[in-house]
Coordinates of C-alpha atoms in Angstrom, one line a residue:
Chain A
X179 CA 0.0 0.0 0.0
X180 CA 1.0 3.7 -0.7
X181 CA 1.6 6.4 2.0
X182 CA -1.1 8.9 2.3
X183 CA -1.2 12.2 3.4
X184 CA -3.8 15.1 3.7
X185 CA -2.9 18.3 1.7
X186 CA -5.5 20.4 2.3
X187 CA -8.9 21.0 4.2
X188 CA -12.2 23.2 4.2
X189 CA -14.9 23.7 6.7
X190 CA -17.7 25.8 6.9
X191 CA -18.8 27.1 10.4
X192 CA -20.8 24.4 12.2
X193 CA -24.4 25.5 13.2
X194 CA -28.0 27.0 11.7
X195 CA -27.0 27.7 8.0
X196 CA -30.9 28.6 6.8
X197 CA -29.6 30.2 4.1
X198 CA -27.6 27.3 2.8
X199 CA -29.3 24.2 0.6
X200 CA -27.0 20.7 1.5
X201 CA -25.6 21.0 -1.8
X202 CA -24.4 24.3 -1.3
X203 CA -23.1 23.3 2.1
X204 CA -20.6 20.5 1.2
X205 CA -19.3 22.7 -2.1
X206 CA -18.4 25.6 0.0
X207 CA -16.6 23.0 2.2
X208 CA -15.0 20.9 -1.1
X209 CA -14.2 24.3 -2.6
X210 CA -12.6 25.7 0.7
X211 CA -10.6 22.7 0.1
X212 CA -9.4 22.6 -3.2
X213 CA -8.3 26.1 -3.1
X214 CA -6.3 25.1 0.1
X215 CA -4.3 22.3 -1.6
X216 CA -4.1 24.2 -4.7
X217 CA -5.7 21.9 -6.8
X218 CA -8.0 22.3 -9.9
X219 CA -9.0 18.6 -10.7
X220 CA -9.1 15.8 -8.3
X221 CA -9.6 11.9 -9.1
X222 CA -12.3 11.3 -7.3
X223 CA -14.9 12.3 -4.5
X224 CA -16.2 10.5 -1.3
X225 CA -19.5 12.1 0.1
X226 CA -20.1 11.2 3.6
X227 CA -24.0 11.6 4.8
X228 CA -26.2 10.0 7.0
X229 CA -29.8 11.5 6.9
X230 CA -30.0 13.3 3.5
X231 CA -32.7 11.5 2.7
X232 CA -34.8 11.7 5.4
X233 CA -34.3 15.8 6.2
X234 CA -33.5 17.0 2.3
X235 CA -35.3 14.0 0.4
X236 CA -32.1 13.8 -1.5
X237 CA -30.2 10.7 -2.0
X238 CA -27.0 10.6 -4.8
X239 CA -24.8 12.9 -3.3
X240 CA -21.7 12.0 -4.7
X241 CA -22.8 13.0 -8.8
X242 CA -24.6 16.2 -7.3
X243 CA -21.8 17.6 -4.8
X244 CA -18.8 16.9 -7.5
X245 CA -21.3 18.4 -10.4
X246 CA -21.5 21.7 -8.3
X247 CA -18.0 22.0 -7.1
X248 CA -17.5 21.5 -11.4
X249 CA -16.3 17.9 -11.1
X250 CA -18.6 16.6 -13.1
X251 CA -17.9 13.5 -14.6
X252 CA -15.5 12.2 -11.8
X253 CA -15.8 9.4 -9.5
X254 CA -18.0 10.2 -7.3
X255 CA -20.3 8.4 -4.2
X256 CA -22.1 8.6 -0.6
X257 CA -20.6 6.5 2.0
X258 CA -23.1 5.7 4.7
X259 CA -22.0 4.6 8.3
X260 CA -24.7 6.6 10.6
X261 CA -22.7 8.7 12.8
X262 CA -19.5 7.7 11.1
X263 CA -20.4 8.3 7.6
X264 CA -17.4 10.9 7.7
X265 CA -14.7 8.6 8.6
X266 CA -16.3 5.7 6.4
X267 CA -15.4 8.3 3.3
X268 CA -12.4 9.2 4.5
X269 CA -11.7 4.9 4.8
X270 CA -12.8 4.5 1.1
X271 CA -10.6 8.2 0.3
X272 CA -7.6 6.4 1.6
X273 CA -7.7 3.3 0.2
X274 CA -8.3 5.0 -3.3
X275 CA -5.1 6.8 -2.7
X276 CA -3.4 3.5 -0.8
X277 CA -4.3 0.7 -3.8
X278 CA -3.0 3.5 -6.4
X279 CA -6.8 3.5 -8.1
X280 CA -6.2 7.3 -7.6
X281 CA -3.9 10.0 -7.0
X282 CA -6.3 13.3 -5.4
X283 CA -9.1 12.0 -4.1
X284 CA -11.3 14.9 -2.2
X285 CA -13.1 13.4 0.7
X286 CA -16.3 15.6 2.5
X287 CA -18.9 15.2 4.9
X288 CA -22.0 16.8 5.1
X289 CA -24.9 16.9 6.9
X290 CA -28.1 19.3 7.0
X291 CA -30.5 18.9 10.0
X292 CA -32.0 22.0 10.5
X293 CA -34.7 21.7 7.6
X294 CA -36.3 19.0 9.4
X295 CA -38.5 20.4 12.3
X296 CA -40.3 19.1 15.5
X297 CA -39.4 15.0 16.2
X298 CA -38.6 14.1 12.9
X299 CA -35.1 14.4 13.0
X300 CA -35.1 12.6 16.0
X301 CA -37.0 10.2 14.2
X302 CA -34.5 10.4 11.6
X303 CA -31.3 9.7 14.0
X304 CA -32.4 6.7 15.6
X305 CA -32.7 5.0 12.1
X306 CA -28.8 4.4 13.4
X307 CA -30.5 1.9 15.5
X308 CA -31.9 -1.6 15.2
X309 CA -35.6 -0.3 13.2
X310 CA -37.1 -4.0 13.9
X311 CA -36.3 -4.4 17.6
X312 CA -35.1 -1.5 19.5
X313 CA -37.0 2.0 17.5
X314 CA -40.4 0.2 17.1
X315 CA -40.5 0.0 21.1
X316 CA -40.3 3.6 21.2
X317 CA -36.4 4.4 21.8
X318 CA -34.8 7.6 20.5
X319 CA -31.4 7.2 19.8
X320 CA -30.6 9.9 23.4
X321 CA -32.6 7.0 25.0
X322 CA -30.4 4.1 23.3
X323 CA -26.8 6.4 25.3
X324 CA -29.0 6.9 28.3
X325 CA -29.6 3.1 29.0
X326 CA -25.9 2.8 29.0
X327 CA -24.9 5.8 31.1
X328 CA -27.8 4.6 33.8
X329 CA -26.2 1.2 33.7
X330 CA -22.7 2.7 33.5
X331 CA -23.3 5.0 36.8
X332 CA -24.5 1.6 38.2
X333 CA -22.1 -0.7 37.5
X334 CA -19.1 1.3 38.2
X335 CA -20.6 3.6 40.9
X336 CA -20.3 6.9 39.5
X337 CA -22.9 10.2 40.1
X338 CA -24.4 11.7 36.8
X339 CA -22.5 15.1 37.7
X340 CA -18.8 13.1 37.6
X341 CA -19.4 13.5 33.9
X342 CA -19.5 16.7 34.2
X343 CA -15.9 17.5 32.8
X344 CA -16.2 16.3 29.3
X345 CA -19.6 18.9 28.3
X346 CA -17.1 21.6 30.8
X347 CA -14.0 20.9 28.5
X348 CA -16.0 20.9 25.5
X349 CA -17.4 24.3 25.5
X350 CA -14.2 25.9 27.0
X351 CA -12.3 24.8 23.9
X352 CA -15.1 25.6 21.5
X353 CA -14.6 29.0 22.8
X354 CA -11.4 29.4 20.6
X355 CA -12.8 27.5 17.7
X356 CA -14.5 29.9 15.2
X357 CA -16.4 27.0 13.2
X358 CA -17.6 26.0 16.7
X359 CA -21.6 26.4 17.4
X360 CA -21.2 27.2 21.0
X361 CA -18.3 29.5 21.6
X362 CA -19.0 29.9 25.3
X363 CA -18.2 28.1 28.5
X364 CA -20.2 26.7 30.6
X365 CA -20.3 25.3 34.3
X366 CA -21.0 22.7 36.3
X367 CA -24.3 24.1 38.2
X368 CA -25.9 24.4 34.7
X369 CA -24.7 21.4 33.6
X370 CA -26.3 19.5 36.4
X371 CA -29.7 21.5 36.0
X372 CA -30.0 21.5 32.4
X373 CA -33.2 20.3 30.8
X374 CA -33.6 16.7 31.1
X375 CA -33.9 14.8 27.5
X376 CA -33.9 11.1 28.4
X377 CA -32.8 10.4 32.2
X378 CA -30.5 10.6 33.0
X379 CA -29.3 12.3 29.8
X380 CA -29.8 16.1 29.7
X381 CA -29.4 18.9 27.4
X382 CA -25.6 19.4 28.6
X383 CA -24.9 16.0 27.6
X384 CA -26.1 15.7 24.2
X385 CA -24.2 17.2 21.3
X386 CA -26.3 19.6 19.1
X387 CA -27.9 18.9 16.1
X388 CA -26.4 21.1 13.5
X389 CA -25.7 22.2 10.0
X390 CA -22.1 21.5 8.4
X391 CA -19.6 20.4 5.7
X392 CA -15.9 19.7 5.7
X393 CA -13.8 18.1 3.5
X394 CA -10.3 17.2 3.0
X395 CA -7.5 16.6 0.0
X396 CA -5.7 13.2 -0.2
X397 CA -2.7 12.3 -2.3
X398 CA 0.3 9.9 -2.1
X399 CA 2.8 11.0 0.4
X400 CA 5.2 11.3 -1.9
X401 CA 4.0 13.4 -3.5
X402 CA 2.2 15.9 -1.1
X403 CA 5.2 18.3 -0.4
X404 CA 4.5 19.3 -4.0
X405 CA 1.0 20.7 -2.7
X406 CA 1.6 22.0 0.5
X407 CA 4.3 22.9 3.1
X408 CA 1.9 21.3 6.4
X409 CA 0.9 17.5 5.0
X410 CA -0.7 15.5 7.2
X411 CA 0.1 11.8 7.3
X412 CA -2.4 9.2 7.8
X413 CA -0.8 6.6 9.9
X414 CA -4.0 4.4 9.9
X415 CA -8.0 4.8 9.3
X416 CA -9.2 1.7 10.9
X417 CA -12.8 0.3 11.1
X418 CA -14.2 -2.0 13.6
X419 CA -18.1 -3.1 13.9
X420 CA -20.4 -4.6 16.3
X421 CA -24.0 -5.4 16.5
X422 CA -26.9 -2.1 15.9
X423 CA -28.7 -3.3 18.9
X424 CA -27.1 -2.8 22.4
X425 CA -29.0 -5.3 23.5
X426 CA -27.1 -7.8 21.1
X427 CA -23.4 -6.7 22.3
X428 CA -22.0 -9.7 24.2
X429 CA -21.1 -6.7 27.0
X430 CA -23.1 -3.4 26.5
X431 CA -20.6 -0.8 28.2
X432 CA -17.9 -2.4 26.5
X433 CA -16.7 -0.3 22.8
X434 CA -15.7 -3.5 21.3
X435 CA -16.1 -2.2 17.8
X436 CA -13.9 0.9 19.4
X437 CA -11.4 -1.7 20.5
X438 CA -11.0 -3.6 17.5
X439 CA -10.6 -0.6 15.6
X440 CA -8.1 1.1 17.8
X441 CA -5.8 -2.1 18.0
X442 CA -5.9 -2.5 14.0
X443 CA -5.1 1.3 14.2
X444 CA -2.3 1.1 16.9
X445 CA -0.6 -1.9 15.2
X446 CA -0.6 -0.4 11.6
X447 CA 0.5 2.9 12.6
X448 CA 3.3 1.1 15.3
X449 CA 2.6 3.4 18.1
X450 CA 1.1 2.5 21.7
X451 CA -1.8 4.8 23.9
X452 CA 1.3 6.6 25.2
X453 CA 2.4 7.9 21.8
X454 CA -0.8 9.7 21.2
X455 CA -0.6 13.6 22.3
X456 CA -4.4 14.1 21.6
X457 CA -7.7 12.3 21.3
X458 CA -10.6 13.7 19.0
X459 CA -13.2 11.7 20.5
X460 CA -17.0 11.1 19.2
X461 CA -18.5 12.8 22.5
X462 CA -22.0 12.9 21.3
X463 CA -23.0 12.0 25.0
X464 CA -20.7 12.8 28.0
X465 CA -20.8 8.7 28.5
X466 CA -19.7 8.0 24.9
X467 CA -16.7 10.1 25.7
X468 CA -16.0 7.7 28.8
X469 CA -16.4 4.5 27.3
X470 CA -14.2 6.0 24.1
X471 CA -11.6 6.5 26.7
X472 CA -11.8 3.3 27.9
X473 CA -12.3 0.9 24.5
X474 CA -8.9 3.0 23.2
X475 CA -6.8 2.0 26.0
X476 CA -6.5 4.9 28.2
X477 CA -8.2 4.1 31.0
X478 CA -9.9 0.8 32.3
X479 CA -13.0 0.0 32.0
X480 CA -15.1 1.9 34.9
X481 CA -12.3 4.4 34.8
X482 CA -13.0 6.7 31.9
X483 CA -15.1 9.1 33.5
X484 CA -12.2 9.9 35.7
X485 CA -9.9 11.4 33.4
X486 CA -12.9 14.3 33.3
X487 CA -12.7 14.5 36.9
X488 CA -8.9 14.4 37.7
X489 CA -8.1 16.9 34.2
X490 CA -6.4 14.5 32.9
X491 CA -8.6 15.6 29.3
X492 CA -7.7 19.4 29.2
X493 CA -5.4 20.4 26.8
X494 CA -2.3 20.5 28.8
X495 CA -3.3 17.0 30.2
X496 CA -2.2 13.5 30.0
X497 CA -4.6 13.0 27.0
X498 CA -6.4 16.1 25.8
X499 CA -9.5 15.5 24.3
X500 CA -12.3 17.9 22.5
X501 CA -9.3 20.5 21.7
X502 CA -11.5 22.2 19.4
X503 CA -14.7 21.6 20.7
X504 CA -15.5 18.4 20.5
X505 CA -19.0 16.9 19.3
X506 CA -20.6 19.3 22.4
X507 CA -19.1 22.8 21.9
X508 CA -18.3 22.4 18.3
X509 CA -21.6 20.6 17.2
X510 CA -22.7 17.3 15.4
X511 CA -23.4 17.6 12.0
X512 CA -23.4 13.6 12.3
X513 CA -22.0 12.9 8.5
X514 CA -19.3 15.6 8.7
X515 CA -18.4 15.1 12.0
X516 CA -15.7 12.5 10.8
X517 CA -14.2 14.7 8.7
X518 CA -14.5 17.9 11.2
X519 CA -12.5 15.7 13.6
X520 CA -9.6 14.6 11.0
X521 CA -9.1 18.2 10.5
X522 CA -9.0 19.6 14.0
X523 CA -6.3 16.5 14.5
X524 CA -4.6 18.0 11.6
X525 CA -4.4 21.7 12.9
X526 CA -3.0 20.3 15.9
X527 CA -0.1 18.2 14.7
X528 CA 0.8 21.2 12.3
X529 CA 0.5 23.5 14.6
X530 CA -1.9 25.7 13.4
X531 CA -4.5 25.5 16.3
X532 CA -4.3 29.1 17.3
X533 CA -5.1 29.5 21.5
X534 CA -6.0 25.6 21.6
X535 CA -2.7 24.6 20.2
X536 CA -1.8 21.2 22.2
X537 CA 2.0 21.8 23.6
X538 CA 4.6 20.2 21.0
X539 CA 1.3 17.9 19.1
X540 CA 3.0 15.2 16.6
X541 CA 0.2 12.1 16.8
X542 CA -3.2 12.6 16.7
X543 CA -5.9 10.2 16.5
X544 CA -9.3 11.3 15.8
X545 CA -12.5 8.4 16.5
X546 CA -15.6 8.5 14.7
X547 CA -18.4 6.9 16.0
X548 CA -22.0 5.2 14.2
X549 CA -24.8 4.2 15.8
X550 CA -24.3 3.9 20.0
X551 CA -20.9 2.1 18.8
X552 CA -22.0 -0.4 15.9
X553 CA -19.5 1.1 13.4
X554 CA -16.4 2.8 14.8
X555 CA -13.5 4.4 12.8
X556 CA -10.2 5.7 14.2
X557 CA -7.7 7.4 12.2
X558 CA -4.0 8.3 13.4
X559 CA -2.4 11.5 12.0
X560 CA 1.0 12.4 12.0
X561 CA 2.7 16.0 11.0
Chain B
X227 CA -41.9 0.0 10.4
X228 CA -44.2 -0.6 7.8
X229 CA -47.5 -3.1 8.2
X230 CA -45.6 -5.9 6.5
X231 CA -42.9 -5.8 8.8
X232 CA -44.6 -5.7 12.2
X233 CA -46.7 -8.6 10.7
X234 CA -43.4 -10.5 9.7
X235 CA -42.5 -10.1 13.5
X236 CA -46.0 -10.9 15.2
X237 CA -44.3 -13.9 16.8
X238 CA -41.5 -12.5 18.5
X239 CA -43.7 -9.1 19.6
X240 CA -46.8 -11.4 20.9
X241 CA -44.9 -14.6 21.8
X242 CA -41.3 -13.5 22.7
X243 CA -40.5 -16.6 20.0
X244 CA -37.1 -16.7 19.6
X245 CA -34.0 -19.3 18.9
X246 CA -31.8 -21.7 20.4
X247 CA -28.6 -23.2 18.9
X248 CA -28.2 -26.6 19.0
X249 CA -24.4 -26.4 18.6
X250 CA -23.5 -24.4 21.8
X251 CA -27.0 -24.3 23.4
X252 CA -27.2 -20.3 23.5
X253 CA -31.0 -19.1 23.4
X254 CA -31.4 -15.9 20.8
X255 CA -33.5 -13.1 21.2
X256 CA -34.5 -11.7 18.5
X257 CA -34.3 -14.1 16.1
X258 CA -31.4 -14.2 13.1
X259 CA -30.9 -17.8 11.9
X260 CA -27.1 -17.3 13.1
X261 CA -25.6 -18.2 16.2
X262 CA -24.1 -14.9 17.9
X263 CA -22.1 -16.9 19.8
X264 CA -20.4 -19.9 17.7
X265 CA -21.6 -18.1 14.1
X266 CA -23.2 -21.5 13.2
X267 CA -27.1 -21.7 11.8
X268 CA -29.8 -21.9 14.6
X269 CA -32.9 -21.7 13.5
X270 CA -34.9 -24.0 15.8
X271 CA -37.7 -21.9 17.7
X272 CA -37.6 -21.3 21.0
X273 CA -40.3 -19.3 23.6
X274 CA -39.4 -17.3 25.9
X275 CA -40.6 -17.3 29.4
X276 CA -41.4 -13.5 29.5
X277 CA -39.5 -13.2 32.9
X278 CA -36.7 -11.1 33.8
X279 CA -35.2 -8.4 35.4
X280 CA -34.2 -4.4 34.4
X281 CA -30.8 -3.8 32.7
X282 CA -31.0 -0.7 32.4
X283 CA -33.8 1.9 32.1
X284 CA -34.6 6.0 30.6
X285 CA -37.6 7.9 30.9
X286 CA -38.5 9.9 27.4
X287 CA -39.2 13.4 27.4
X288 CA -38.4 14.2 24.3
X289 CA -39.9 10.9 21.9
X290 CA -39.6 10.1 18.6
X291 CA -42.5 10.8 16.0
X292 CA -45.7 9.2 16.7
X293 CA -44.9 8.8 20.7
X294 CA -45.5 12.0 21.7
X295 CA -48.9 10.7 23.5
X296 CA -46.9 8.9 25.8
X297 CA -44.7 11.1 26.8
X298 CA -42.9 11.3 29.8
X299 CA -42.3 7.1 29.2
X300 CA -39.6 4.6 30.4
X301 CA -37.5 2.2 28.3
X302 CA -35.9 -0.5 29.5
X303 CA -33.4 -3.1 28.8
X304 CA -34.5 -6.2 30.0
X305 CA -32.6 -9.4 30.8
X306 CA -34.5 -12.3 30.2
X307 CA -34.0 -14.8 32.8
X308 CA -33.0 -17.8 29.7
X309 CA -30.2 -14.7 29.4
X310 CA -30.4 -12.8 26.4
X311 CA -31.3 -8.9 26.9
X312 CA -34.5 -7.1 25.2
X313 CA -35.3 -3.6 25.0
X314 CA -39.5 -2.3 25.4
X315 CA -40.9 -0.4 27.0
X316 CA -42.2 -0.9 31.0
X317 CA -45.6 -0.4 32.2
X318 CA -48.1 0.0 34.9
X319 CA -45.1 0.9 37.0
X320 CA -44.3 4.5 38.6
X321 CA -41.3 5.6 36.4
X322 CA -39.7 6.5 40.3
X323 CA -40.2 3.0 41.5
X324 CA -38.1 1.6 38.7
X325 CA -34.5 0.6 39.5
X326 CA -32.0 -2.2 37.6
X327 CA -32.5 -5.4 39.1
X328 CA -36.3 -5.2 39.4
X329 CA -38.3 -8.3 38.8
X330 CA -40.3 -8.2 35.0
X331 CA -42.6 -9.9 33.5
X332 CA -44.0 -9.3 29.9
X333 CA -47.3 -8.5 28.8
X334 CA -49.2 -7.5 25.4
X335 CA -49.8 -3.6 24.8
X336 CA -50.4 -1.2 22.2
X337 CA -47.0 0.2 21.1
X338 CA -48.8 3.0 19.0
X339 CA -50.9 3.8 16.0
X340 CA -49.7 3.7 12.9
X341 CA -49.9 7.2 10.8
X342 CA -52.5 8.2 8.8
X343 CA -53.5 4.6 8.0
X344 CA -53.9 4.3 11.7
X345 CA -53.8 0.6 12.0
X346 CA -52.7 0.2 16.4
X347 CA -49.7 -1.8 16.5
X348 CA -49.0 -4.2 19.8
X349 CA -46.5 -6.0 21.3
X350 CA -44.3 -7.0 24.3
X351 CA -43.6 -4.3 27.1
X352 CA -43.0 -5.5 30.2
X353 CA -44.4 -4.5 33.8
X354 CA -43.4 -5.3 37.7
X355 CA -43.7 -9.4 38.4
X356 CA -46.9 -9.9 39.9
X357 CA -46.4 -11.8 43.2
X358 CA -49.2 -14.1 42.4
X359 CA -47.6 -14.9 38.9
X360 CA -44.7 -16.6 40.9
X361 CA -46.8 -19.9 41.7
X362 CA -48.7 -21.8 39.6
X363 CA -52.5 -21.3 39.3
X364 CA -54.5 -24.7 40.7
X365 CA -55.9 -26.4 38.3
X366 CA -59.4 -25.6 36.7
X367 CA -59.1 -22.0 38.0
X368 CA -59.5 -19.1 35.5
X369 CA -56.5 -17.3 34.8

């Protein structure tokens, strides 16, 4: 397989874009990031999307994004991995570029919510989940993360407010982050009487639903000081799966799909937990962000929620995490966020995060999640 | 879910009929015709007692379409006392009184009406074990 590299990037702000169609969306995001690798043509685009049928009635992304970013006629397709329908196009993006089937291969994720109003897009997201045996019953995918963190606080004896640290950290880097959709702090007395959605899941859990597009540039490595003087090698993009339906996993609070795809991403890439200097993790619940911790080998299992509590997760800590935001404070525009993530790891190991610039950054690893953990994608970046 | 699909399922959401491999003896809930555990076919039909105990459990304030007349409700996961887990929804309990560990039993309810064709879908949810459910009923005596 070839070396590949990331040689540019685009994002649009994440948030309430009512004056932007999806299509118009992911091109402003594609464009941003053709004109930052310099490029005019590419070899082929991967779309990743989860729910543009259900909140634009539009399926066939790939043909319509690259015909208004005027690529018609290239390559061109959706990838679709709920949550992690980002990092699933950036999986097929690399491997184009790996198995030389391409040379630039322009990989975005897009996702446009905010059309859809009142339950349907709740609706809509818990199509992630099992549709024979856990939605029929009544389950919205919040629900689906609030059986776990119930059975999480349980097992392992921890209070709903211990989480508090990952929604705190989240928002206090978004601050600094000007795609973010909530640039403010906030603390832990609102975080402990915000609004509750599905106990004992509250507002100040829950990543928002949001509007946004980002995209990335890939091309051999060899080739991608030709494009740009900050390439980004991709050490590994690594999938693992496990069952839709939590109540199918052989242990519920275990990531096992995280852990399979972290080891496959550890041994390709040759590095250990201790080599990673940051962690974009898929905190669309505080309790995803614990067991994330946990599956990826940097804490044990019960133990995940401490690193919130102990600071062990800011960004001059043992393992920062959310640097830019994170899923809370930056938002969840559930296709893109794969993509958002690859990029924010990217600033960092160039050093071009501005005022959230992790000290000295080389590794990153970003994780995408689908689904409450039925599809999980991590991706090691190096400067 | 479609009409053809909850009538594809009626035995699993009326019966709790599920699966048991004859390789490695697990019982399967739902059904799949694979073996989660040894990856072999199992596709002998096995019923499910309908007893168990709470998982793990979320009351919904903010529901899906077509739930909103239920709203605040609580899901569960429930684990069956042959071992698999289910998820449903509990009833004719206090959402306050539920905790993990709680002794289940199923019963048949409406899960909701279907849109505009309005057909009322039922199935499974499961409520507190009855105390007199715990001993069998003499003989000749109406349930």
């Amino acid at each position: 397989m070839r070396d590949v590299s990331i040689i540019g990037f685009g994002q649009t702000p994440v948030g309430e874009h009512w004056e932007l169609s999806l299509r118009h969306l992911a091109a402003q995001a594609v464009l941003a990031a053709m004109q930052d690798a310099g490029i005019e043509r590419a070899d082929a685009l991967y779309v990743g999307n989860m729910l543009s049928s259900e909140t634009s009635g539009q399926h066939h992304l790939g043909a319509l994004v690259a015909d208004f970013v005027g690529l018609r006629g290239i390559e061109a397709f959706r990838v679709e991995a709920a949550c992690a329908s980002g990092a699933a196009a950036l999986r097929a993006g690399y491997l184009a570029v790996a198995s030389d089937a391409a040379d630039l291969v322009i990989v975005a994720g897009v996702e446009k919510m905010t059309d859809s109003i009142g339950n349907s897009i709740t609706t809509a997201l818990a199509e992630a989940a099992d549709a024979d045996y856990e939605t029929p019953h009544g389950l919205s995918f919040v629900s689906i993360n609030a059986l776990l963190m119930r059975r999480y606080m349980y097992e392992f004896g921890v209070r709903h407010e211990d989480f508090a640290g990952f929604a705190i950290t989240a928002h206090q880097n978004a601050v600094n982050n000007p795609y973010a959709m909530f640039r403010r702090p906030i603390t832990k007395e609102e975080f402990v009487q915000a609004r509750m959605i599905a106990d004992p899941i509250n507002l100040l859990d829950s990543s928002p639903v949001a509007d946004g597009a980002a995209a990335v540039v890939l091309c051999p490595t060899e080739q991608a000081r030709s494009f740009t003087d900050h390439p980004v090698r991709i050490r590994a993009c690594e999938v693992g799966t496990d069952s839709l339906a939590l109540h199918d996993r052989r242990d519920p609070l275990f990531l096992e799909a995280g852990y399979i795809s972290v080891q496959k991403a550890y041994a390709r890439a040759g590095v250990t937990p201790a080599d990673i200097d940051l962690f974009e993790l898929h905190d669309a619940f505080t309790i995803m962000a614990a067991l994330s911790l946990e599956a990826a080998g940097f804490a044990r299992r019960g133990e995940g929620v401490r690193l919130a509590m102990d600071g062990s997760i800011a960004r001059n800590g043992r393992i920062p995490i959310s640097t830019m935001g994170g899923l809370k404070g930056r938002g969840h525009p559930v296709g893109a966020t794969g993509i958002y993530q690859v990029i924010e790891v990217a600033q960092q190991v160039t050093g071009r995060a501005g005022a959230n610039q992790v000290p000295n950054a080389r590794l990153g690893m970003a994780q995408n999640i689908g689904g409450s953990g039925a599809t999980i994608i991590t991706t090691i970046l190096e400067a | 879910m479609g009409i053809p699909a909850y009538w594809r399922t009626r035995a699993q959401r009326y019966a709790l009929v599920g699966e048991v491999c004859h390789k490695c003896g697990a019982k399967i809930f739902p059904p799949r015709d694979v073996c989660p555990e040894c990856s072999r076919p199992a596709s002998d039909p096995f019923t499910f007692s309908g007893r168990g105990e709470v998982y793990s459990f979320s009351t919904i304030y903010q529901p899906p379409e077509g739930f909103e007349e239920f709203v605040p409700y609580t899901v569960a996961i429930v684990k069956l006392e042959e071992g698999p887990l289910v998820t449903a929804q509990l009833t004719d309990v206090d959402p306050a009184e539920v905790h993990i560990g709680m002794p289940v039993e199923m019963v048949t309810r409406k899960l909701r009406e279907e849109g505009e064709e309005g057909q009322i879908i039922y199935g499974y949810k499961f409520r507190p074990l009855l105390r007199n459910t715990l001993t069998p009923r003499p003989s000749g005596q109406a349930a």
